[in-house]
Amino acid sequence: MAALGKIRSKGVLLICIISLGLFAFIAEEAFRSCESSSNEHRQQVGEVLGEKINVTDFQKMVDEYTEVIKMQQG
């Protein structure tokens, strides 16, 4: 009970700290999404034989492979 009393007495401070943390998280994501120069680099998931592969190409290949496996196994 004493612990709950301490938490309640410092409630405003806790709310401020949590709000600041959430704001920092959202601001960081907004800042990252606004960067256009590194956006292409972030979309890259790997490189095979010197050819860069982005997320959409990789997902397309995974989907095609999944369909092939479904056809083979019936």
mmCIF file of the N, C-alpha and C atoms, coordinates in Angstrom:
data_MODEL
# 
_entry.id   MODEL 
# 
loop_
_atom_site.group_PDB 
_atom_site.id 
_atom_site.type_symbol 
_atom_site.label_atom_id 
_atom_site.label_alt_id 
_atom_site.label_comp_id 
_atom_site.label_asym_id 
_atom_site.label_entity_id 
_atom_site.label_seq_id 
_atom_site.pdbx_PDB_ins_code 
_atom_site.Cartn_x 
_atom_site.Cartn_y 
_atom_site.Cartn_z 
_atom_site.occupancy 
_atom_site.B_iso_or_equiv 
_atom_site.pdbx_formal_charge 
_atom_site.auth_seq_id 
_atom_site.auth_comp_id 
_atom_site.auth_asym_id 
_atom_site.auth_atom_id 
_atom_site.pdbx_PDB_model_num 
ATOM 1   N N  . MET A 1 1  ? 0.816  -1.195  0.000   1.00 0.00 ? 1  MET A N  1 
ATOM 2   C CA . MET A 1 1  ? 0.000  0.000   0.000   1.00 0.00 ? 1  MET A CA 1 
ATOM 3   C C  . MET A 1 1  ? 0.856  1.254   0.000   1.00 0.00 ? 1  MET A C  1 
ATOM 4   N N  . ALA A 1 2  ? 1.976  1.191   0.706   1.00 0.00 ? 2  ALA A N  1 
ATOM 5   C CA . ALA A 1 2  ? 2.850  2.361   0.757   1.00 0.00 ? 2  ALA A CA 1 
ATOM 6   C C  . ALA A 1 2  ? 3.411  2.662   -0.630  1.00 0.00 ? 2  ALA A C  1 
ATOM 7   N N  . ALA A 1 3  ? 3.711  1.611   -1.388  1.00 0.00 ? 3  ALA A N  1 
ATOM 8   C CA . ALA A 1 3  ? 4.245  1.804   -2.736  1.00 0.00 ? 3  ALA A CA 1 
ATOM 9   C C  . ALA A 1 3  ? 3.213  2.470   -3.636  1.00 0.00 ? 3  ALA A C  1 
ATOM 10  N N  . LEU A 1 4  ? 1.954  2.045   -3.520  1.00 0.00 ? 4  LEU A N  1 
ATOM 11  C CA . LEU A 1 4  ? 0.896  2.662   -4.319  1.00 0.00 ? 4  LEU A CA 1 
ATOM 12  C C  . LEU A 1 4  ? 0.706  4.122   -3.948  1.00 0.00 ? 4  LEU A C  1 
ATOM 13  N N  . GLY A 1 5  ? 0.845  4.437   -2.678  1.00 0.00 ? 5  GLY A N  1 
ATOM 14  C CA . GLY A 1 5  ? 0.731  5.816   -2.232  1.00 0.00 ? 5  GLY A CA 1 
ATOM 15  C C  . GLY A 1 5  ? 1.819  6.691   -2.817  1.00 0.00 ? 5  GLY A C  1 
ATOM 16  N N  . LYS A 1 6  ? 3.044  6.171   -2.877  1.00 0.00 ? 6  LYS A N  1 
ATOM 17  C CA . LYS A 1 6  ? 4.156  6.931   -3.475  1.00 0.00 ? 6  LYS A CA 1 
ATOM 18  C C  . LYS A 1 6  ? 3.915  7.158   -4.963  1.00 0.00 ? 6  LYS A C  1 
ATOM 19  N N  . ILE A 1 7  ? 3.430  6.118   -5.635  1.00 0.00 ? 7  ILE A N  1 
ATOM 20  C CA . ILE A 1 7  ? 3.166  6.244   -7.073  1.00 0.00 ? 7  ILE A CA 1 
ATOM 21  C C  . ILE A 1 7  ? 2.072  7.280   -7.312  1.00 0.00 ? 7  ILE A C  1 
ATOM 22  N N  . ARG A 1 8  ? 1.047  7.256   -6.490  1.00 0.00 ? 8  ARG A N  1 
ATOM 23  C CA . ARG A 1 8  ? -0.048 8.215   -6.649  1.00 0.00 ? 8  ARG A CA 1 
ATOM 24  C C  . ARG A 1 8  ? 0.398  9.639   -6.371  1.00 0.00 ? 8  ARG A C  1 
ATOM 25  N N  . SER A 1 9  ? 1.295  9.813   -5.409  1.00 0.00 ? 9  SER A N  1 
ATOM 26  C CA . SER A 1 9  ? 1.745  11.164  -5.079  1.00 0.00 ? 9  SER A CA 1 
ATOM 27  C C  . SER A 1 9  ? 2.639  11.736  -6.181  1.00 0.00 ? 9  SER A C  1 
ATOM 28  N N  . LYS A 1 10 ? 3.278  10.886  -6.939  1.00 0.00 ? 10 LYS A N  1 
ATOM 29  C CA . LYS A 1 10 ? 4.150  11.340  -8.021  1.00 0.00 ? 10 LYS A CA 1 
ATOM 30  C C  . LYS A 1 10 ? 3.512  11.080  -9.389  1.00 0.00 ? 10 LYS A C  1 
ATOM 31  N N  . GLY A 1 11 ? 2.209  11.020  -9.442  1.00 0.00 ? 11 GLY A N  1 
ATOM 32  C CA . GLY A 1 11 ? 1.474  10.699  -10.666 1.00 0.00 ? 11 GLY A CA 1 
ATOM 33  C C  . GLY A 1 11 ? 1.709  11.683  -11.786 1.00 0.00 ? 11 GLY A C  1 
ATOM 34  N N  . VAL A 1 12 ? 1.715  12.974  -11.481 1.00 0.00 ? 12 VAL A N  1 
ATOM 35  C CA . VAL A 1 12 ? 1.905  13.991  -12.512 1.00 0.00 ? 12 VAL A CA 1 
ATOM 36  C C  . VAL A 1 12 ? 3.284  13.853  -13.140 1.00 0.00 ? 12 VAL A C  1 
ATOM 37  N N  . LEU A 1 13 ? 4.293  13.595  -12.313 1.00 0.00 ? 13 LEU A N  1 
ATOM 38  C CA . LEU A 1 13 ? 5.657  13.422  -12.816 1.00 0.00 ? 13 LEU A CA 1 
ATOM 39  C C  . LEU A 1 13 ? 5.744  12.192  -13.719 1.00 0.00 ? 13 LEU A C  1 
ATOM 40  N N  . LEU A 1 14 ? 5.121  11.099  -13.310 1.00 0.00 ? 14 LEU A N  1 
ATOM 41  C CA . LEU A 1 14 ? 5.129  9.885   -14.130 1.00 0.00 ? 14 LEU A CA 1 
ATOM 42  C C  . LEU A 1 14 ? 4.422  10.105  -15.463 1.00 0.00 ? 14 LEU A C  1 
ATOM 43  N N  . ILE A 1 15 ? 3.316  10.796  -15.438 1.00 0.00 ? 15 ILE A N  1 
ATOM 44  C CA . ILE A 1 15 ? 2.591  11.079  -16.678 1.00 0.00 ? 15 ILE A CA 1 
ATOM 45  C C  . ILE A 1 15 ? 3.442  11.937  -17.606 1.00 0.00 ? 15 ILE A C  1 
ATOM 46  N N  . CYS A 1 16 ? 4.143  12.915  -17.059 1.00 0.00 ? 16 CYS A N  1 
ATOM 47  C CA . CYS A 1 16 ? 5.015  13.766  -17.877 1.00 0.00 ? 16 CYS A CA 1 
ATOM 48  C C  . CYS A 1 16 ? 6.154  12.963  -18.500 1.00 0.00 ? 16 CYS A C  1 
ATOM 49  N N  . ILE A 1 17 ? 6.766  12.079  -17.737 1.00 0.00 ? 17 ILE A N  1 
ATOM 50  C CA . ILE A 1 17 ? 7.872  11.262  -18.256 1.00 0.00 ? 17 ILE A CA 1 
ATOM 51  C C  . ILE A 1 17 ? 7.380  10.323  -19.345 1.00 0.00 ? 17 ILE A C  1 
ATOM 52  N N  . ILE A 1 18 ? 6.261  9.673   -19.130 1.00 0.00 ? 18 ILE A N  1 
ATOM 53  C CA . ILE A 1 18 ? 5.708  8.758   -20.134 1.00 0.00 ? 18 ILE A CA 1 
ATOM 54  C C  . ILE A 1 18 ? 5.302  9.527   -21.386 1.00 0.00 ? 18 ILE A C  1 
ATOM 55  N N  . SER A 1 19 ? 4.694  10.689  -21.217 1.00 0.00 ? 19 SER A N  1 
ATOM 56  C CA . SER A 1 19 ? 4.295  11.503  -22.374 1.00 0.00 ? 19 SER A CA 1 
ATOM 57  C C  . SER A 1 19 ? 5.508  11.950  -23.172 1.00 0.00 ? 19 SER A C  1 
ATOM 58  N N  . LEU A 1 20 ? 6.570  12.345  -22.491 1.00 0.00 ? 20 LEU A N  1 
ATOM 59  C CA . LEU A 1 20 ? 7.795  12.756  -23.178 1.00 0.00 ? 20 LEU A CA 1 
ATOM 60  C C  . LEU A 1 20 ? 8.396  11.597  -23.964 1.00 0.00 ? 20 LEU A C  1 
ATOM 61  N N  . GLY A 1 21 ? 8.390  10.412  -23.376 1.00 0.00 ? 21 GLY A N  1 
ATOM 62  C CA . GLY A 1 21 ? 8.901  9.236   -24.072 1.00 0.00 ? 21 GLY A CA 1 
ATOM 63  C C  . GLY A 1 21 ? 8.092  8.913   -25.318 1.00 0.00 ? 21 GLY A C  1 
ATOM 64  N N  . LEU A 1 22 ? 6.773  8.950   -25.222 1.00 0.00 ? 22 LEU A N  1 
ATOM 65  C CA . LEU A 1 22 ? 5.921  8.691   -26.385 1.00 0.00 ? 22 LEU A CA 1 
ATOM 66  C C  . LEU A 1 22 ? 6.112  9.747   -27.467 1.00 0.00 ? 22 LEU A C  1 
ATOM 67  N N  . PHE A 1 23 ? 6.223  11.009  -27.049 1.00 0.00 ? 23 PHE A N  1 
ATOM 68  C CA . PHE A 1 23 ? 6.457  12.077  -28.019 1.00 0.00 ? 23 PHE A CA 1 
ATOM 69  C C  . PHE A 1 23 ? 7.788  11.881  -28.729 1.00 0.00 ? 23 PHE A C  1 
ATOM 70  N N  . ALA A 1 24 ? 8.834  11.510  -27.990 1.00 0.00 ? 24 ALA A N  1 
ATOM 71  C CA . ALA A 1 24 ? 10.148 11.286  -28.602 1.00 0.00 ? 24 ALA A CA 1 
ATOM 72  C C  . ALA A 1 24 ? 10.092 10.138  -29.605 1.00 0.00 ? 24 ALA A C  1 
ATOM 73  N N  . PHE A 1 25 ? 9.359  9.084   -29.269 1.00 0.00 ? 25 PHE A N  1 
ATOM 74  C CA . PHE A 1 25 ? 9.231  7.947   -30.176 1.00 0.00 ? 25 PHE A CA 1 
ATOM 75  C C  . PHE A 1 25 ? 8.527  8.355   -31.469 1.00 0.00 ? 25 PHE A C  1 
ATOM 76  N N  . ILE A 1 26 ? 7.434  9.083   -31.350 1.00 0.00 ? 26 ILE A N  1 
ATOM 77  C CA . ILE A 1 26 ? 6.675  9.510   -32.522 1.00 0.00 ? 26 ILE A CA 1 
ATOM 78  C C  . ILE A 1 26 ? 7.478  10.509  -33.344 1.00 0.00 ? 26 ILE A C  1 
ATOM 79  N N  . ALA A 1 27 ? 8.177  11.420  -32.681 1.00 0.00 ? 27 ALA A N  1 
ATOM 80  C CA . ALA A 1 27 ? 8.986  12.409  -33.400 1.00 0.00 ? 27 ALA A CA 1 
ATOM 81  C C  . ALA A 1 27 ? 10.123 11.739  -34.154 1.00 0.00 ? 27 ALA A C  1 
ATOM 82  N N  . GLU A 1 28 ? 10.729 10.712  -33.568 1.00 0.00 ? 28 GLU A N  1 
ATOM 83  C CA . GLU A 1 28 ? 11.807 10.002  -34.246 1.00 0.00 ? 28 GLU A CA 1 
ATOM 84  C C  . GLU A 1 28 ? 11.295 9.322   -35.512 1.00 0.00 ? 28 GLU A C  1 
ATOM 85  N N  . GLU A 1 29 ? 10.156 8.669   -35.426 1.00 0.00 ? 29 GLU A N  1 
ATOM 86  C CA . GLU A 1 29 ? 9.580  8.008   -36.600 1.00 0.00 ? 29 GLU A CA 1 
ATOM 87  C C  . GLU A 1 29 ? 9.201  9.019   -37.674 1.00 0.00 ? 29 GLU A C  1 
ATOM 88  N N  . ALA A 1 30 ? 8.662  10.156  -37.269 1.00 0.00 ? 30 ALA A N  1 
ATOM 89  C CA . ALA A 1 30 ? 8.308  11.193  -38.235 1.00 0.00 ? 30 ALA A CA 1 
ATOM 90  C C  . ALA A 1 30 ? 9.557  11.737  -38.913 1.00 0.00 ? 30 ALA A C  1 
ATOM 91  N N  . PHE A 1 31 ? 10.613 11.929  -38.155 1.00 0.00 ? 31 PHE A N  1 
ATOM 92  C CA . PHE A 1 31 ? 11.867 12.421  -38.716 1.00 0.00 ? 31 PHE A CA 1 
ATOM 93  C C  . PHE A 1 31 ? 12.455 11.423  -39.696 1.00 0.00 ? 31 PHE A C  1 
ATOM 94  N N  . ARG A 1 32 ? 12.416 10.148  -39.346 1.00 0.00 ? 32 ARG A N  1 
ATOM 95  C CA . ARG A 1 32 ? 12.953 9.118   -40.243 1.00 0.00 ? 32 ARG A CA 1 
ATOM 96  C C  . ARG A 1 32 ? 12.152 9.016   -41.533 1.00 0.00 ? 32 ARG A C  1 
ATOM 97  N N  . SER A 1 33 ? 10.843 9.156   -41.451 1.00 0.00 ? 33 SER A N  1 
ATOM 98  C CA . SER A 1 33 ? 10.019 9.029   -42.648 1.00 0.00 ? 33 SER A CA 1 
ATOM 99  C C  . SER A 1 33 ? 10.183 10.235  -43.568 1.00 0.00 ? 33 SER A C  1 
ATOM 100 N N  . CYS A 1 34 ? 10.592 11.374  -43.017 1.00 0.00 ? 34 CYS A N  1 
ATOM 101 C CA . CYS A 1 34 ? 10.785 12.573  -43.833 1.00 0.00 ? 34 CYS A CA 1 
ATOM 102 C C  . CYS A 1 34 ? 12.116 12.582  -44.563 1.00 0.00 ? 34 CYS A C  1 
ATOM 103 N N  . GLU A 1 35 ? 13.062 11.787  -44.125 1.00 0.00 ? 35 GLU A N  1 
ATOM 104 C CA . GLU A 1 35 ? 14.362 11.745  -44.789 1.00 0.00 ? 35 GLU A CA 1 
ATOM 105 C C  . GLU A 1 35 ? 14.221 11.017  -46.117 1.00 0.00 ? 35 GLU A C  1 
ATOM 106 N N  . SER A 1 36 ? 14.380 11.728  -47.195 1.00 0.00 ? 36 SER A N  1 
ATOM 107 C CA . SER A 1 36 ? 14.233 11.093  -48.502 1.00 0.00 ? 36 SER A CA 1 
ATOM 108 C C  . SER A 1 36 ? 15.539 10.481  -48.982 1.00 0.00 ? 36 SER A C  1 
ATOM 109 N N  . SER A 1 37 ? 16.668 10.988  -48.524 1.00 0.00 ? 37 SER A N  1 
ATOM 110 C CA . SER A 1 37 ? 17.950 10.487  -48.999 1.00 0.00 ? 37 SER A CA 1 
ATOM 111 C C  . SER A 1 37 ? 18.237 9.079   -48.504 1.00 0.00 ? 37 SER A C  1 
ATOM 112 N N  . SER A 1 38 ? 17.861 8.780   -47.277 1.00 0.00 ? 38 SER A N  1 
ATOM 113 C CA . SER A 1 38 ? 18.141 7.445   -46.748 1.00 0.00 ? 38 SER A CA 1 
ATOM 114 C C  . SER A 1 38 ? 16.956 6.508   -46.911 1.00 0.00 ? 38 SER A C  1 
ATOM 115 N N  . ASN A 1 39 ? 15.856 6.985   -47.484 1.00 0.00 ? 39 ASN A N  1 
ATOM 116 C CA . ASN A 1 39 ? 14.678 6.147   -47.647 1.00 0.00 ? 39 ASN A CA 1 
ATOM 117 C C  . ASN A 1 39 ? 14.965 4.968   -48.566 1.00 0.00 ? 39 ASN A C  1 
ATOM 118 N N  . GLU A 1 40 ? 15.695 5.212   -49.645 1.00 0.00 ? 40 GLU A N  1 
ATOM 119 C CA . GLU A 1 40 ? 16.026 4.129   -50.565 1.00 0.00 ? 40 GLU A CA 1 
ATOM 120 C C  . GLU A 1 40 ? 16.943 3.117   -49.886 1.00 0.00 ? 40 GLU A C  1 
ATOM 121 N N  . HIS A 1 41 ? 17.867 3.609   -49.075 1.00 0.00 ? 41 HIS A N  1 
ATOM 122 C CA . HIS A 1 41 ? 18.780 2.714   -48.367 1.00 0.00 ? 41 HIS A CA 1 
ATOM 123 C C  . HIS A 1 41 ? 18.030 1.856   -47.355 1.00 0.00 ? 41 HIS A C  1 
ATOM 124 N N  . ARG A 1 42 ? 17.024 2.406   -46.715 1.00 0.00 ? 42 ARG A N  1 
ATOM 125 C CA . ARG A 1 42 ? 16.249 1.645   -45.739 1.00 0.00 ? 42 ARG A CA 1 
ATOM 126 C C  . ARG A 1 42 ? 15.398 0.583   -46.414 1.00 0.00 ? 42 ARG A C  1 
ATOM 127 N N  . GLN A 1 43 ? 15.012 0.780   -47.656 1.00 0.00 ? 43 GLN A N  1 
ATOM 128 C CA . GLN A 1 43 ? 14.198 -0.192  -48.372 1.00 0.00 ? 43 GLN A CA 1 
ATOM 129 C C  . GLN A 1 43 ? 15.016 -1.388  -48.834 1.00 0.00 ? 43 GLN A C  1 
ATOM 130 N N  . GLN A 1 44 ? 16.339 -1.264  -48.792 1.00 0.00 ? 44 GLN A N  1 
ATOM 131 C CA . GLN A 1 44 ? 17.204 -2.339  -49.245 1.00 0.00 ? 44 GLN A CA 1 
ATOM 132 C C  . GLN A 1 44 ? 17.344 -3.384  -48.139 1.00 0.00 ? 44 GLN A C  1 
ATOM 133 N N  . VAL A 1 45 ? 17.073 -4.657  -48.480 1.00 0.00 ? 45 VAL A N  1 
ATOM 134 C CA . VAL A 1 45 ? 17.180 -5.718  -47.486 1.00 0.00 ? 45 VAL A CA 1 
ATOM 135 C C  . VAL A 1 45 ? 18.426 -6.564  -47.675 1.00 0.00 ? 45 VAL A C  1 
ATOM 136 N N  . GLY A 1 46 ? 19.059 -6.459  -48.828 1.00 0.00 ? 46 GLY A N  1 
ATOM 137 C CA . GLY A 1 46 ? 20.257 -7.250  -49.044 1.00 0.00 ? 46 GLY A CA 1 
ATOM 138 C C  . GLY A 1 46 ? 20.839 -7.040  -50.418 1.00 0.00 ? 46 GLY A C  1 
ATOM 139 N N  . GLU A 1 47 ? 21.902 -7.800  -50.663 1.00 0.00 ? 47 GLU A N  1 
ATOM 140 C CA . GLU A 1 47 ? 22.584 -7.710  -51.946 1.00 0.00 ? 47 GLU A CA 1 
ATOM 141 C C  . GLU A 1 47 ? 23.009 -9.115  -52.341 1.00 0.00 ? 47 GLU A C  1 
ATOM 142 N N  . VAL A 1 48 ? 22.676 -9.511  -53.569 1.00 0.00 ? 48 VAL A N  1 
ATOM 143 C CA . VAL A 1 48 ? 23.024 -10.824 -54.074 1.00 0.00 ? 48 VAL A CA 1 
ATOM 144 C C  . VAL A 1 48 ? 23.777 -10.637 -55.371 1.00 0.00 ? 48 VAL A C  1 
ATOM 145 N N  . LEU A 1 49 ? 25.025 -11.109 -55.405 1.00 0.00 ? 49 LEU A N  1 
ATOM 146 C CA . LEU A 1 49 ? 25.891 -11.002 -56.583 1.00 0.00 ? 49 LEU A CA 1 
ATOM 147 C C  . LEU A 1 49 ? 25.961 -9.565  -57.097 1.00 0.00 ? 49 LEU A C  1 
ATOM 148 N N  . GLY A 1 50 ? 26.045 -8.615  -56.194 1.00 0.00 ? 50 GLY A N  1 
ATOM 149 C CA . GLY A 1 50 ? 26.164 -7.205  -56.554 1.00 0.00 ? 50 GLY A CA 1 
ATOM 150 C C  . GLY A 1 50 ? 24.857 -6.521  -56.886 1.00 0.00 ? 50 GLY A C  1 
ATOM 151 N N  . GLU A 1 51 ? 23.758 -7.264  -56.900 1.00 0.00 ? 51 GLU A N  1 
ATOM 152 C CA . GLU A 1 51 ? 22.452 -6.678  -57.208 1.00 0.00 ? 51 GLU A CA 1 
ATOM 153 C C  . GLU A 1 51 ? 21.710 -6.397  -55.911 1.00 0.00 ? 51 GLU A C  1 
ATOM 154 N N  . LYS A 1 52 ? 21.308 -5.150  -55.727 1.00 0.00 ? 52 LYS A N  1 
ATOM 155 C CA . LYS A 1 52 ? 20.610 -4.765  -54.507 1.00 0.00 ? 52 LYS A CA 1 
ATOM 156 C C  . LYS A 1 52 ? 19.150 -5.201  -54.592 1.00 0.00 ? 52 LYS A C  1 
ATOM 157 N N  . ILE A 1 53 ? 18.646 -5.716  -53.489 1.00 0.00 ? 53 ILE A N  1 
ATOM 158 C CA . ILE A 1 53 ? 17.262 -6.197  -53.432 1.00 0.00 ? 53 ILE A CA 1 
ATOM 159 C C  . ILE A 1 53 ? 16.511 -5.344  -52.421 1.00 0.00 ? 53 ILE A C  1 
ATOM 160 N N  . ASN A 1 54 ? 15.383 -4.770  -52.867 1.00 0.00 ? 54 ASN A N  1 
ATOM 161 C CA . ASN A 1 54 ? 14.585 -3.969  -51.942 1.00 0.00 ? 54 ASN A CA 1 
ATOM 162 C C  . ASN A 1 54 ? 13.460 -4.818  -51.352 1.00 0.00 ? 54 ASN A C  1 
ATOM 163 N N  . VAL A 1 55 ? 12.743 -4.247  -50.438 1.00 0.00 ? 55 VAL A N  1 
ATOM 164 C CA . VAL A 1 55 ? 11.725 -4.967  -49.679 1.00 0.00 ? 55 VAL A CA 1 
ATOM 165 C C  . VAL A 1 55 ? 10.621 -5.509  -50.573 1.00 0.00 ? 55 VAL A C  1 
ATOM 166 N N  . THR A 1 56 ? 10.143 -4.713  -51.508 1.00 0.00 ? 56 THR A N  1 
ATOM 167 C CA . THR A 1 56 ? 9.021  -5.167  -52.342 1.00 0.00 ? 56 THR A CA 1 
ATOM 168 C C  . THR A 1 56 ? 9.432  -6.323  -53.248 1.00 0.00 ? 56 THR A C  1 
ATOM 169 N N  . ASP A 1 57 ? 10.640 -6.257  -53.811 1.00 0.00 ? 57 ASP A N  1 
ATOM 170 C CA . ASP A 1 57 ? 11.113 -7.367  -54.647 1.00 0.00 ? 57 ASP A CA 1 
ATOM 171 C C  . ASP A 1 57 ? 11.263 -8.643  -53.819 1.00 0.00 ? 57 ASP A C  1 
ATOM 172 N N  . PHE A 1 58 ? 11.800 -8.497  -52.619 1.00 0.00 ? 58 PHE A N  1 
ATOM 173 C CA . PHE A 1 58 ? 11.979 -9.653  -51.745 1.00 0.00 ? 58 PHE A CA 1 
ATOM 174 C C  . PHE A 1 58 ? 10.636 -10.269 -51.382 1.00 0.00 ? 58 PHE A C  1 
ATOM 175 N N  . GLN A 1 59 ? 9.665  -9.442  -51.031 1.00 0.00 ? 59 GLN A N  1 
ATOM 176 C CA . GLN A 1 59 ? 8.343  -9.956  -50.671 1.00 0.00 ? 59 GLN A CA 1 
ATOM 177 C C  . GLN A 1 59 ? 7.678  -10.640 -51.861 1.00 0.00 ? 59 GLN A C  1 
ATOM 178 N N  . LYS A 1 60 ? 7.885  -10.097 -53.045 1.00 0.00 ? 60 LYS A N  1 
ATOM 179 C CA . LYS A 1 60 ? 7.331  -10.704 -54.254 1.00 0.00 ? 60 LYS A CA 1 
ATOM 180 C C  . LYS A 1 60 ? 7.936  -12.091 -54.478 1.00 0.00 ? 60 LYS A C  1 
ATOM 181 N N  . MET A 1 61 ? 9.249  -12.217 -54.294 1.00 0.00 ? 61 MET A N  1 
ATOM 182 C CA . MET A 1 61 ? 9.910  -13.514 -54.458 1.00 0.00 ? 61 MET A CA 1 
ATOM 183 C C  . MET A 1 61 ? 9.434  -14.520 -53.409 1.00 0.00 ? 61 MET A C  1 
ATOM 184 N N  . VAL A 1 62 ? 9.252  -14.070 -52.186 1.00 0.00 ? 62 VAL A N  1 
ATOM 185 C CA . VAL A 1 62 ? 8.766  -14.960 -51.127 1.00 0.00 ? 62 VAL A CA 1 
ATOM 186 C C  . VAL A 1 62 ? 7.361  -15.444 -51.449 1.00 0.00 ? 62 VAL A C  1 
ATOM 187 N N  . ASP A 1 63 ? 6.501  -14.545 -51.933 1.00 0.00 ? 63 ASP A N  1 
ATOM 188 C CA . ASP A 1 63 ? 5.139  -14.935 -52.291 1.00 0.00 ? 63 ASP A CA 1 
ATOM 189 C C  . ASP A 1 63 ? 5.132  -15.940 -53.430 1.00 0.00 ? 63 ASP A C  1 
ATOM 190 N N  . GLU A 1 64 ? 5.975  -15.720 -54.444 1.00 0.00 ? 64 GLU A N  1 
ATOM 191 C CA . GLU A 1 64 ? 6.053  -16.662 -55.559 1.00 0.00 ? 64 GLU A CA 1 
ATOM 192 C C  . GLU A 1 64 ? 6.533  -18.026 -55.087 1.00 0.00 ? 64 GLU A C  1 
ATOM 193 N N  . TYR A 1 65 ? 7.543  -18.040 -54.226 1.00 0.00 ? 65 TYR A N  1 
ATOM 194 C CA . TYR A 1 65 ? 8.064  -19.303 -53.704 1.00 0.00 ? 65 TYR A CA 1 
ATOM 195 C C  . TYR A 1 65 ? 7.007  -20.027 -52.877 1.00 0.00 ? 65 TYR A C  1 
ATOM 196 N N  . THR A 1 66 ? 6.240  -19.284 -52.110 1.00 0.00 ? 66 THR A N  1 
ATOM 197 C CA . THR A 1 66 ? 5.179  -19.876 -51.303 1.00 0.00 ? 66 THR A CA 1 
ATOM 198 C C  . THR A 1 66 ? 4.129  -20.528 -52.195 1.00 0.00 ? 66 THR A C  1 
ATOM 199 N N  . GLU A 1 67 ? 3.778  -19.873 -53.289 1.00 0.00 ? 67 GLU A N  1 
ATOM 200 C CA . GLU A 1 67 ? 2.796  -20.438 -54.225 1.00 0.00 ? 67 GLU A CA 1 
ATOM 201 C C  . GLU A 1 67 ? 3.338  -21.723 -54.864 1.00 0.00 ? 67 GLU A C  1 
ATOM 202 N N  . VAL A 1 68 ? 4.616  -21.719 -55.215 1.00 0.00 ? 68 VAL A N  1 
ATOM 203 C CA . VAL A 1 68 ? 5.216  -22.927 -55.807 1.00 0.00 ? 68 VAL A CA 1 
ATOM 204 C C  . VAL A 1 68 ? 5.174  -24.080 -54.821 1.00 0.00 ? 68 VAL A C  1 
ATOM 205 N N  . ILE A 1 69 ? 5.509  -23.828 -53.589 1.00 0.00 ? 69 ILE A N  1 
ATOM 206 C CA . ILE A 1 69 ? 5.490  -24.884 -52.564 1.00 0.00 ? 69 ILE A CA 1 
ATOM 207 C C  . ILE A 1 69 ? 4.057  -25.391 -52.360 1.00 0.00 ? 69 ILE A C  1 
ATOM 208 N N  . LYS A 1 70 ? 3.072  -24.508 -52.374 1.00 0.00 ? 70 LYS A N  1 
ATOM 209 C CA . LYS A 1 70 ? 1.677  -24.936 -52.216 1.00 0.00 ? 70 LYS A CA 1 
ATOM 210 C C  . LYS A 1 70 ? 1.253  -25.825 -53.370 1.00 0.00 ? 70 LYS A C  1 
ATOM 211 N N  . MET A 1 71 ? 1.681  -25.476 -54.594 1.00 0.00 ? 71 MET A N  1 
ATOM 212 C CA . MET A 1 71 ? 1.321  -26.286 -55.761 1.00 0.00 ? 71 MET A CA 1 
ATOM 213 C C  . MET A 1 71 ? 1.971  -27.669 -55.696 1.00 0.00 ? 71 MET A C  1 
ATOM 214 N N  . GLN A 1 72 ? 3.201  -27.717 -55.239 1.00 0.00 ? 72 GLN A N  1 
ATOM 215 C CA . GLN A 1 72 ? 3.914  -28.998 -55.175 1.00 0.00 ? 72 GLN A CA 1 
ATOM 216 C C  . GLN A 1 72 ? 3.331  -29.916 -54.112 1.00 0.00 ? 72 GLN A C  1 
ATOM 217 N N  . GLN A 1 73 ? 2.877  -29.337 -53.012 1.00 0.00 ? 73 GLN A N  1 
ATOM 218 C CA . GLN A 1 73 ? 2.381  -30.178 -51.929 1.00 0.00 ? 73 GLN A CA 1 
ATOM 219 C C  . GLN A 1 73 ? 0.872  -30.438 -52.020 1.00 0.00 ? 73 GLN A C  1 
ATOM 220 N N  . GLY A 1 74 ? 0.250  -29.762 -52.926 1.00 0.00 ? 74 GLY A N  1 
ATOM 221 C CA . GLY A 1 74 ? -1.173 -30.030 -53.126 1.00 0.00 ? 74 GLY A CA 1 
ATOM 222 C C  . GLY A 1 74 ? -1.943 -29.298 -52.130 1.00 0.00 ? 74 GLY A C  1 
# 
